[in-house]
Coordinates of C-alpha atoms in Angstrom, one line a residue:
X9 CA -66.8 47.7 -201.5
X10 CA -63.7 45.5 -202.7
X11 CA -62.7 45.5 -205.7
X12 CA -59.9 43.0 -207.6
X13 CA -57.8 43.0 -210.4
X14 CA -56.2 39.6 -211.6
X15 CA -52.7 40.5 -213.2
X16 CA -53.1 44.2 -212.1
X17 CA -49.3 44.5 -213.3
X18 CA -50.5 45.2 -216.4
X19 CA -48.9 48.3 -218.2
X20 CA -51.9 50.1 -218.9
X21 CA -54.7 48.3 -218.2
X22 CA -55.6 48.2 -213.8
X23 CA -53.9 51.4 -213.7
X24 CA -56.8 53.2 -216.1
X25 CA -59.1 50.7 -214.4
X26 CA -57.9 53.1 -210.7
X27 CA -58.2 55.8 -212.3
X28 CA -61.8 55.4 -213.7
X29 CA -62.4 54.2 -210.0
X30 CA -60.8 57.4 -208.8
X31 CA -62.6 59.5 -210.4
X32 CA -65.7 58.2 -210.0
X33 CA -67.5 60.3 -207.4
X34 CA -69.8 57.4 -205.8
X35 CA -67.1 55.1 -205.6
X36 CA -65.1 57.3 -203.3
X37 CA -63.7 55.3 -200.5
X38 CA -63.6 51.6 -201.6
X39 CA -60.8 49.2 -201.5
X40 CA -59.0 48.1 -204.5
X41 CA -57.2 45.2 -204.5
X42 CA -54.2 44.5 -207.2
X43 CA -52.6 40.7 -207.1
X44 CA -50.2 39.6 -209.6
X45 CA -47.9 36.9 -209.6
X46 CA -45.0 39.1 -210.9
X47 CA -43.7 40.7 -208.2
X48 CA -41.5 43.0 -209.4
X49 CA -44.6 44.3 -211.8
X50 CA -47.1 44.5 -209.1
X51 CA -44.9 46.2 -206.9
X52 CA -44.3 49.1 -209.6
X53 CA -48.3 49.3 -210.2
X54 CA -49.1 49.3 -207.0
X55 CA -46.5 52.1 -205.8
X56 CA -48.0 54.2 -209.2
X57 CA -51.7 53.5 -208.4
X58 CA -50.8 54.9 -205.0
X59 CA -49.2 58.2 -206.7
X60 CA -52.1 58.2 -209.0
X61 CA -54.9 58.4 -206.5
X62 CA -53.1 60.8 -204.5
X63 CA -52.9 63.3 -207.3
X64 CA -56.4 62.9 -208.1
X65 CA -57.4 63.3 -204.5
X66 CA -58.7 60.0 -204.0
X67 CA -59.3 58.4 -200.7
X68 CA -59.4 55.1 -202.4
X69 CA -58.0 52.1 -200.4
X70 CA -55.5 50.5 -202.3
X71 CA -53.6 46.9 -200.9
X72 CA -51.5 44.4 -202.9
X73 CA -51.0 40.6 -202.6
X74 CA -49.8 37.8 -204.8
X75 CA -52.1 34.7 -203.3
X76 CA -55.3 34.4 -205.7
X77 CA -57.3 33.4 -202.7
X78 CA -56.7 36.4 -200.5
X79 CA -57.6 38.6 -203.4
X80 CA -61.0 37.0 -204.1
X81 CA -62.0 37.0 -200.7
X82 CA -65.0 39.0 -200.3
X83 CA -64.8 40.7 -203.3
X84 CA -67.7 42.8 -204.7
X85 CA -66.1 42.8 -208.3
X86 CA -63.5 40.7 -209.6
X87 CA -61.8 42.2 -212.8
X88 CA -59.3 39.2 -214.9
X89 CA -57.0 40.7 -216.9
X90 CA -54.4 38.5 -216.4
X91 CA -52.4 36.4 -219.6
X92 CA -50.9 33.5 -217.7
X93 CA -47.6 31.9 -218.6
X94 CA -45.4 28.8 -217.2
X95 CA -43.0 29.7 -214.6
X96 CA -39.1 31.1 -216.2
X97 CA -41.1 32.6 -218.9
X98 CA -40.2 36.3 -219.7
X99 CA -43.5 36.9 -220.8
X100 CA -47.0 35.3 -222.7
X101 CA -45.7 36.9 -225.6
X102 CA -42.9 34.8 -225.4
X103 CA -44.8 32.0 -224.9
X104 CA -46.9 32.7 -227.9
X105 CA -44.1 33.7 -230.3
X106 CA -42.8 30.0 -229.5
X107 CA -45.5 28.2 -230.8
X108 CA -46.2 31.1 -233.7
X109 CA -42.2 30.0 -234.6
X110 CA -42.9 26.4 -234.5
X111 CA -46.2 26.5 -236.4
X112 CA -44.7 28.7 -239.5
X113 CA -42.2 26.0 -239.3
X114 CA -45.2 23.4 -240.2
X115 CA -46.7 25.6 -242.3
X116 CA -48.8 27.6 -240.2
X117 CA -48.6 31.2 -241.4
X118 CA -48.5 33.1 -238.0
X119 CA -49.0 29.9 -235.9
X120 CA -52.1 27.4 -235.3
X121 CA -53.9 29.6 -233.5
X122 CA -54.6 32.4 -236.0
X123 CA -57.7 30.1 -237.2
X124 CA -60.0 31.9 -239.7
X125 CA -62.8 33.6 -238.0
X126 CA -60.1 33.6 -235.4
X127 CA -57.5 35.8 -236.2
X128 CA -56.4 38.3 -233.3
X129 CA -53.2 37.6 -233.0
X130 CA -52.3 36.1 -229.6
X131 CA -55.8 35.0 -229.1
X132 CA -55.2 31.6 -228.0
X133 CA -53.3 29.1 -226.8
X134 CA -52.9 25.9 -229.0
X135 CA -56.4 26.4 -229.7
X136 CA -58.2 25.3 -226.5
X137 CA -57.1 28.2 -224.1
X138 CA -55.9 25.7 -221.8
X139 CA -53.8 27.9 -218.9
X140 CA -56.7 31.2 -220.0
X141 CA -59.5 28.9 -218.6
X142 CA -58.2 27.0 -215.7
X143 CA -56.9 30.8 -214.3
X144 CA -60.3 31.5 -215.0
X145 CA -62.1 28.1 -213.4
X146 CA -59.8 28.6 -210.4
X147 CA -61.1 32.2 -210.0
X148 CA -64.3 31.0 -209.8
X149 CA -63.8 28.2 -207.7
X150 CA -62.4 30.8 -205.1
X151 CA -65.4 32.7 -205.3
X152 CA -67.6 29.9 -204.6
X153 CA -66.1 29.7 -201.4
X154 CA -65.2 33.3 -200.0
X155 CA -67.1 35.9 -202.5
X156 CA -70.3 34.1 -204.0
X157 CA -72.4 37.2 -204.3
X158 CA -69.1 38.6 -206.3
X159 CA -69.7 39.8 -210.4
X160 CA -66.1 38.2 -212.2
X161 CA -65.9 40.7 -215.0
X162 CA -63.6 38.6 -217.5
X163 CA -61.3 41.2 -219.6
X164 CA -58.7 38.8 -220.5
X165 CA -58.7 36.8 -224.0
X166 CA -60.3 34.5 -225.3
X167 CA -63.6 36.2 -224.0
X168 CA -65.9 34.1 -226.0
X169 CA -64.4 31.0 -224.8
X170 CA -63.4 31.7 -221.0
X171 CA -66.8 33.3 -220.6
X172 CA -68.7 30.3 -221.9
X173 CA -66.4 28.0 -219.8
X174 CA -67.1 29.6 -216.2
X175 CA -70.7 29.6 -217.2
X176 CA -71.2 26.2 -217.8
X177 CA -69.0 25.0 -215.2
X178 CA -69.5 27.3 -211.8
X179 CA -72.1 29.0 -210.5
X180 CA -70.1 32.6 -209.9
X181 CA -71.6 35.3 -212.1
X182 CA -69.4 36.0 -214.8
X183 CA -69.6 39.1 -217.9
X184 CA -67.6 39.7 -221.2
X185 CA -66.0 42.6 -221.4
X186 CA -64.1 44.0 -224.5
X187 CA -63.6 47.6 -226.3
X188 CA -63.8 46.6 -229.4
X189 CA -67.4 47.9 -230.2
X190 CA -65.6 51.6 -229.5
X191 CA -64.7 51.1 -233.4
X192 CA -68.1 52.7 -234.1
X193 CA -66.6 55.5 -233.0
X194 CA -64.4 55.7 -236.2
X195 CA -67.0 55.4 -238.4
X196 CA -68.8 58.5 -237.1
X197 CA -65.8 60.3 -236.9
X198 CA -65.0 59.5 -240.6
X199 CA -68.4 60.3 -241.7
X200 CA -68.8 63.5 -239.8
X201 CA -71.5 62.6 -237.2
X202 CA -72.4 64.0 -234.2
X203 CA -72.1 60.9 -232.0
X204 CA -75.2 62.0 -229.9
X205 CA -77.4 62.2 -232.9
X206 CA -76.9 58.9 -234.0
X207 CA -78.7 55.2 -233.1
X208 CA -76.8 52.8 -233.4
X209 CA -76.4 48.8 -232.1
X210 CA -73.9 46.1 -232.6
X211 CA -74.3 42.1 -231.9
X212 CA -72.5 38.9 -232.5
X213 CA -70.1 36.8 -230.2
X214 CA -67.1 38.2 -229.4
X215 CA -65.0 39.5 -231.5
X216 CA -67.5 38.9 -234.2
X217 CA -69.7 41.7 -233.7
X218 CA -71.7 43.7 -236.6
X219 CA -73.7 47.3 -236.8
X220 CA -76.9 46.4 -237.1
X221 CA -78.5 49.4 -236.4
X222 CA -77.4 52.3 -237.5
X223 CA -80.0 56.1 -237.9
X224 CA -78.9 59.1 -237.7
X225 CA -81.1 62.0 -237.0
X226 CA -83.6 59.4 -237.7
X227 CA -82.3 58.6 -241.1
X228 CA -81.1 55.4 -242.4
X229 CA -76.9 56.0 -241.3
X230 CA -76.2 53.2 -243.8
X231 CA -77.1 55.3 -246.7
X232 CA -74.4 57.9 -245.3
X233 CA -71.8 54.7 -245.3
X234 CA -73.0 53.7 -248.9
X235 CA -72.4 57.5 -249.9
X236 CA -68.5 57.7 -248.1
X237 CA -67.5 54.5 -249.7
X238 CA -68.4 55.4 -253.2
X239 CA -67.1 58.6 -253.3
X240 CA -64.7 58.9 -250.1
X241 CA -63.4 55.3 -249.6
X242 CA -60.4 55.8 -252.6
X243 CA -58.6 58.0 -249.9
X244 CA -58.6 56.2 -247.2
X245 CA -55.2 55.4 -245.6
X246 CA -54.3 53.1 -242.6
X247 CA -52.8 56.0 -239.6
X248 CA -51.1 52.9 -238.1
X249 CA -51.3 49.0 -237.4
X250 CA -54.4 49.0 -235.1
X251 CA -56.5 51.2 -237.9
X252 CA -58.4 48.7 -239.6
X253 CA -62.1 49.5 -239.1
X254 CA -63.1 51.3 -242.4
X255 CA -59.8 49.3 -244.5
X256 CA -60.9 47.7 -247.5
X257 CA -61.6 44.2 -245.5
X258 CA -64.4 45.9 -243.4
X259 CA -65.6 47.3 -247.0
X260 CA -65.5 43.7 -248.2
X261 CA -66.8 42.2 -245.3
X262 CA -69.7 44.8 -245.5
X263 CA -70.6 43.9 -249.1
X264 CA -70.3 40.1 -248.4
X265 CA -72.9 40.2 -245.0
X266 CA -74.9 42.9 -245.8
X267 CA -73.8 44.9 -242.2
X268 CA -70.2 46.4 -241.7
X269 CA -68.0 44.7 -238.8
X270 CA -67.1 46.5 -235.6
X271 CA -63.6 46.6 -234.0
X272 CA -61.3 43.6 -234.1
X273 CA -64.0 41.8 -236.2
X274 CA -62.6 43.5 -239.2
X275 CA -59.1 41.0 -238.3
X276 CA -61.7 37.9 -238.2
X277 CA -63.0 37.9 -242.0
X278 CA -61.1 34.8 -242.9
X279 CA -57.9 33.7 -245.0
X280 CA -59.1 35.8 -247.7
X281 CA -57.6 38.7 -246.1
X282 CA -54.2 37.0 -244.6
X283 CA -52.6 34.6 -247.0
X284 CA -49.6 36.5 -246.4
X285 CA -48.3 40.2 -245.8
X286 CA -48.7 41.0 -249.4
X287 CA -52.6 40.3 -249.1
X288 CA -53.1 41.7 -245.8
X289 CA -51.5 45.0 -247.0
X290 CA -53.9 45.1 -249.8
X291 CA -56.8 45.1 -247.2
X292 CA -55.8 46.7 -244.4
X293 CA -53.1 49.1 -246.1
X294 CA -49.4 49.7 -246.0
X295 CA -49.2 48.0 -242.3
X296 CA -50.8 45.2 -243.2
X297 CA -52.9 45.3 -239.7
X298 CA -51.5 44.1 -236.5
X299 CA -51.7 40.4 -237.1
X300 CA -48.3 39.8 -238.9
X301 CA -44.7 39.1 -238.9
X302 CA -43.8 42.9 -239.2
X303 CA -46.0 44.5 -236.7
X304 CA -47.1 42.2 -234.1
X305 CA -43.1 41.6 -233.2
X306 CA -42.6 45.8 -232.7
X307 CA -45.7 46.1 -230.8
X308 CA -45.0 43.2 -228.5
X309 CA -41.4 44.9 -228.0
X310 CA -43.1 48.1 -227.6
X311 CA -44.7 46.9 -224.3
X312 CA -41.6 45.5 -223.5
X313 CA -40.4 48.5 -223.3
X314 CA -43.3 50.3 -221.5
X315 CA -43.2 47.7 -218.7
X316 CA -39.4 48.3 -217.8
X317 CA -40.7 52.2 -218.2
X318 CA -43.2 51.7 -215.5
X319 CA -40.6 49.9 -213.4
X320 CA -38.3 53.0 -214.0
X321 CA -40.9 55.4 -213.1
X322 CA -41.9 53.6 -209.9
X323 CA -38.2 53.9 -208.9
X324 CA -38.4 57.5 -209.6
X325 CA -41.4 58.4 -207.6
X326 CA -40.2 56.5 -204.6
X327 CA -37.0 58.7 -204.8
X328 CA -39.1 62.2 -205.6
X329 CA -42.6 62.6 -204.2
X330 CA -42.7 65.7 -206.5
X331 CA -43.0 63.4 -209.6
X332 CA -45.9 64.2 -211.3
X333 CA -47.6 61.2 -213.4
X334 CA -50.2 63.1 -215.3
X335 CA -47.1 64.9 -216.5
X336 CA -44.7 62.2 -217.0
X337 CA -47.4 59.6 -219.0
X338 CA -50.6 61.4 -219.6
X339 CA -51.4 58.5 -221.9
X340 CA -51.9 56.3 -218.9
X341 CA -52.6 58.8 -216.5
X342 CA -55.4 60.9 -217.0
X343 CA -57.2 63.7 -215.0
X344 CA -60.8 64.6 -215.7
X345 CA -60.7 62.3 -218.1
X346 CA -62.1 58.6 -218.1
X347 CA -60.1 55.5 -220.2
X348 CA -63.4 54.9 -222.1
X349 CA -63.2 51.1 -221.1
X350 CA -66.6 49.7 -219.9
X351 CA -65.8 48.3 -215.8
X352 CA -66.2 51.5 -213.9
X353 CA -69.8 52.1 -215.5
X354 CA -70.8 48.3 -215.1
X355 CA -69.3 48.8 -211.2
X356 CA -71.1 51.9 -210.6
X357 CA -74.5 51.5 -212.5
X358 CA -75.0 48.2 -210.7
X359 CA -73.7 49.5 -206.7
X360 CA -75.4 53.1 -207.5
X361 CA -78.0 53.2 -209.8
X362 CA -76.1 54.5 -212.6
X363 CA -78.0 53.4 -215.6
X364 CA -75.5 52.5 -218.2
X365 CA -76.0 50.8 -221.6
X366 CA -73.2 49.0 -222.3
X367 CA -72.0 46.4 -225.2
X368 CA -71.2 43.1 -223.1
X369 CA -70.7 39.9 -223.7
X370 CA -73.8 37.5 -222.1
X371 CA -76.4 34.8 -222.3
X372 CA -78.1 35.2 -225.6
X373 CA -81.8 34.1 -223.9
X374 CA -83.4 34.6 -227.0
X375 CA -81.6 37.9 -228.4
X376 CA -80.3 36.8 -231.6
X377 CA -82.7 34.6 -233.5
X378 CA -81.2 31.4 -234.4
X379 CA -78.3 30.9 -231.6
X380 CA -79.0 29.0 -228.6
X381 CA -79.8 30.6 -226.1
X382 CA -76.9 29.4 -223.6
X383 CA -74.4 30.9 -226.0
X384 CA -72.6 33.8 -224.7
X385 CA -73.0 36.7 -227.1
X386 CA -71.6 40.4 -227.6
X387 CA -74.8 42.3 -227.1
X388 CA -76.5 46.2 -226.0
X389 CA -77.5 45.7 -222.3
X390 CA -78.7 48.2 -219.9
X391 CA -77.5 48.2 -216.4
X392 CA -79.0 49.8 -213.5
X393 CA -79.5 48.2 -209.6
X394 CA -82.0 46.0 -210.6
X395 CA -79.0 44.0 -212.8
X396 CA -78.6 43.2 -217.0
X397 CA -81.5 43.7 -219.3
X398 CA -80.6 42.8 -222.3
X399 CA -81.9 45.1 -225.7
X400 CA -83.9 43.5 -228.1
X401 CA -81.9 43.8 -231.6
X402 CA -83.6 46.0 -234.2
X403 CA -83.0 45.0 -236.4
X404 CA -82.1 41.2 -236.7
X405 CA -78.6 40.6 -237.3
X406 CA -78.5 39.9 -241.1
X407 CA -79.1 35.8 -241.7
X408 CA -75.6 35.2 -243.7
X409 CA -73.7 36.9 -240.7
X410 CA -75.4 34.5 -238.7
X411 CA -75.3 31.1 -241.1
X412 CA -71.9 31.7 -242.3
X413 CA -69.9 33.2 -239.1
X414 CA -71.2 33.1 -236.3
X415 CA -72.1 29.3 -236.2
X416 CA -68.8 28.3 -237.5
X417 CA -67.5 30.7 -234.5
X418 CA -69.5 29.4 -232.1
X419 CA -68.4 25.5 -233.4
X420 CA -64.8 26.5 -232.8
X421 CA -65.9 27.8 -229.1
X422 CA -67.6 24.4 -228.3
X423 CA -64.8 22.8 -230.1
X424 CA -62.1 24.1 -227.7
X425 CA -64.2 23.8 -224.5
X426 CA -64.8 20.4 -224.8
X427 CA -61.4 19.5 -225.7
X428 CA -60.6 21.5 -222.7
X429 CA -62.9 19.7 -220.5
X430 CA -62.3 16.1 -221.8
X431 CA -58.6 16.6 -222.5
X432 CA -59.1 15.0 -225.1
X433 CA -56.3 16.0 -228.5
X434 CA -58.0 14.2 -231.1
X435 CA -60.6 17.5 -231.3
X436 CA -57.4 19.6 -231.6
X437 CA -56.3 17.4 -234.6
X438 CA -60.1 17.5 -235.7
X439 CA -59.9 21.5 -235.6
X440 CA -56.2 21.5 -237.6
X441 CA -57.8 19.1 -240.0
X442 CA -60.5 21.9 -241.1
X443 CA -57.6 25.0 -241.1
X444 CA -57.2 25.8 -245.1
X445 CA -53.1 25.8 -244.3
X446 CA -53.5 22.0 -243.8
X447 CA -52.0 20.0 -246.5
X448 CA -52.2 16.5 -244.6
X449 CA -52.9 14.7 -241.8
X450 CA -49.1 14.4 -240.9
X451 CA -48.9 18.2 -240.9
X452 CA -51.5 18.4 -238.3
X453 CA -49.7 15.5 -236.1
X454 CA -46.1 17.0 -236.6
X455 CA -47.0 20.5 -235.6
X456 CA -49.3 19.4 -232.4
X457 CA -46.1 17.3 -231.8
X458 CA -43.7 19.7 -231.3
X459 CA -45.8 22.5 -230.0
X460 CA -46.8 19.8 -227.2
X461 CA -42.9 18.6 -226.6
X462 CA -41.4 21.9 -225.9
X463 CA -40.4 22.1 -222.5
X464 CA -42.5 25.9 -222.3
X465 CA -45.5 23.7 -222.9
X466 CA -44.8 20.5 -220.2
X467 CA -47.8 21.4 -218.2
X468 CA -50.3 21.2 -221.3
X469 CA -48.6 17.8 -222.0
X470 CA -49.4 16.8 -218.9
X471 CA -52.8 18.1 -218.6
X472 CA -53.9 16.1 -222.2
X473 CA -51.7 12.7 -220.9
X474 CA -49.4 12.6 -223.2

């Protein structure tokens, strides 16, 4: 079995990915293939995923290469994780802290892509995810030709919107994957249940994703949330940025669509919650979430810093084969201990029969009532050998969660693919024109104008011929 990760220089991300594989007794002997076009960062990975399998014991096969073709070729599974960015570019958090700068400028708070219903921070790329899904496009182009059997198991954001993309314009067969529902987690923690007694689903698009089922010990679980919020929610206090999920937005949210949001959804109410870092410490306490001027900058600096750490400790365990990794970044490096991300159970459930249910982002055939059918959604489906079966929602995702955000969402989606696929700026405009920050049409014109003119950007000029 082969198995490829796009932009495995990653800081965290491929290196948990090995170490699920790792330690994943059926998967014992495969080859693992890491490409990147960084070569400094892929090196350092690849040396550390070399280290890490060998203190796990692993007799995983692990190779490296920078040509997208030669990595695809045939693959079994093909994992994108990879956030693209123009050549002389630091970084794509560079790139998107350009055109964050130059929309605030036009009155943008934290940039044009931060659209409501939209909100996670470094989401998008002047709204149609241009260089996201042609990476993703020419992925699947490869695997048309050398791996057309192959899953592509797209990790990188925008899910909704490269997922839908590569669906309606290959053949390959492509999944959603995302964390995000995990945030369920939180609320069983902070309600005190035992997380093998409880029922629970979530559904939406991604994202956008709600818990709409929700027993425990066969007892309605939402009468245990109506109970903490009246007399427990007072106290609640935000442990950092990324704790968000029972803030006084997901409260809010939850009174407003009748079913609590899941994981980043609680980011994706709308402007209500984001006017400006006043508001969004109001609802998400004294960090204000993630998704502003204050805490987005630290944490992009913070993995900064954690790449030229993994660069560092690559040079160290070249120099010392004694150096321990479990030791040196247990966060990263785990032993007997699994990431909690989703691809190693998709892997192995569908290679070795390892029924799975997983939360994953597919064709909605029918699941949710009222959404076409050929809209990828964030959905409960069970994996085994025989492939995806998706669960059948009970209940119903409430009908104002569906009427008033996740048809707007799935607007915006279709919105950006076809200005994507028809290069054609006058949607872009049409979407700027509908953001509540726009004052004027001139606004809209200016801003695209810039953002379009900036040398980081010449290849998105080109690609819309202007």
């Amino acid at each position: 079995m082969k198995i490829t990760i796009i932009g495995a220089g990653s800081v965290r991300f491929s290196l948990q990915i090995i170490g699920d594989i790792a330690q994943t007794e059926e998967l014992s002997g495969c080859e693992i293939c890491m490409m990147d076009v960084n070569e400094v960062r892929l090196e350092a990975t690849y040396i550390l995923a070399k280290k890490y399998c060998e203190e796990l014991g692993s007799d995983l096969k692990i190779e490296k290469t920078m040509d997208l073709e030669e990595a695809v070729k045939g693959s079994n599974y093909i994992i994108n994780t990879a956030y693209p960015y123009p050549k002389g570019v630091v970084d794509g958090y560079k790139r998107w802290e350009i055109v964050t700068e130059i929309g605030e400028k036009h009155g943008y708070y934290r940039g044009i892509d931060s659209q409501e219903f939209n909100m996670v921070s470094t989401y998008s790329y002047v709204i149609c995810s241009y260089p996201d899904i042609k990476l993703a496009l020419d992925i699947a182009e490869k695997m048309e030709k050398t791996a057309p059997n192959a899953w592509l198991m797209q990790t990188a954001n925008p899910v909704f919107e490269i997922t839908q993309a590569v669906k309606e314009l290959s053949d390959v067969k492509i999944v959603g994957f995302c964390h995000g529902s995990s945030g369920v987690n939180e609320i069983f923690e902070r309600l005190k249940l035992s997380k093998d007694k409880v029922d629970w689903q979530v559904a939406g698009v991604n994202h956008g994703i709600w818990l709409n089922k929700f027993s425990y010990e066969g007892k309605d679980g939402y009468e245990l949330l109506d109970k903490w919020i009246k007399e427990e929610s007072h106290k609640w206090e935000s442990k950092g940025p990324w704790d968000v999920q029972l803030s006084p937005a997901a409260i809010d949210m939850y009174k407003f669509y009748g079913m609590i949001p899941i994981g980043d959804t609680v980011r994706n109410g709308s402007w209500k919650y984001h006017y400006n870092l006043e508001t969004k410490k109001r609802w998400y306490g004294k960090y204000g979430g993630i998704d502003n001027e204050i805490e987005r900058p630290k944490f992009h600096d913070t993995l900064r810093k954690n790449r030229e750490r993994m660069i560092e400790l690559a040079k160290k365990v070249k120099e010392d084969k004694n150096v321990k990794l479990t030791e040196e970044w247990p966060e990263i490096f785990k032993k007997g201990e699994m990431s909690g991300e989703q691809h190693v159970p998709f892997i192995n459930a569908l290679s070795n029969n390892k029924q799975v249910r997983l939360i994953l982002n597919v064709e909605n055939q029918g699941i949710i009532k009222g959404i076409p059918e050929d809209v990828v959604v964030e959905i409960p489906v069970v994996v085994d050998k025989n492939g995806l079966q998706s669960q059948r929602l009970d209940p119903d995702l409430d009908d104002r969660i569906k009427e008033y955000f996740l048809i707007p969402r799935i607007m915006r989606m279709k919105m950006a693919l076809e200005a994507f696929i028809k290069k054609d700026i006058e949607i872009l405009k049409e979407f700027l024109v509908r953001d509540p920050r726009t004052k004027s049409f001139k606004q809209v014109e200016e801003v695209l104008s810039e953002i379009m003119n900036h040398p980081i950007n010449s290849e998105l000029k080109e690609y819309f011929n202007l």
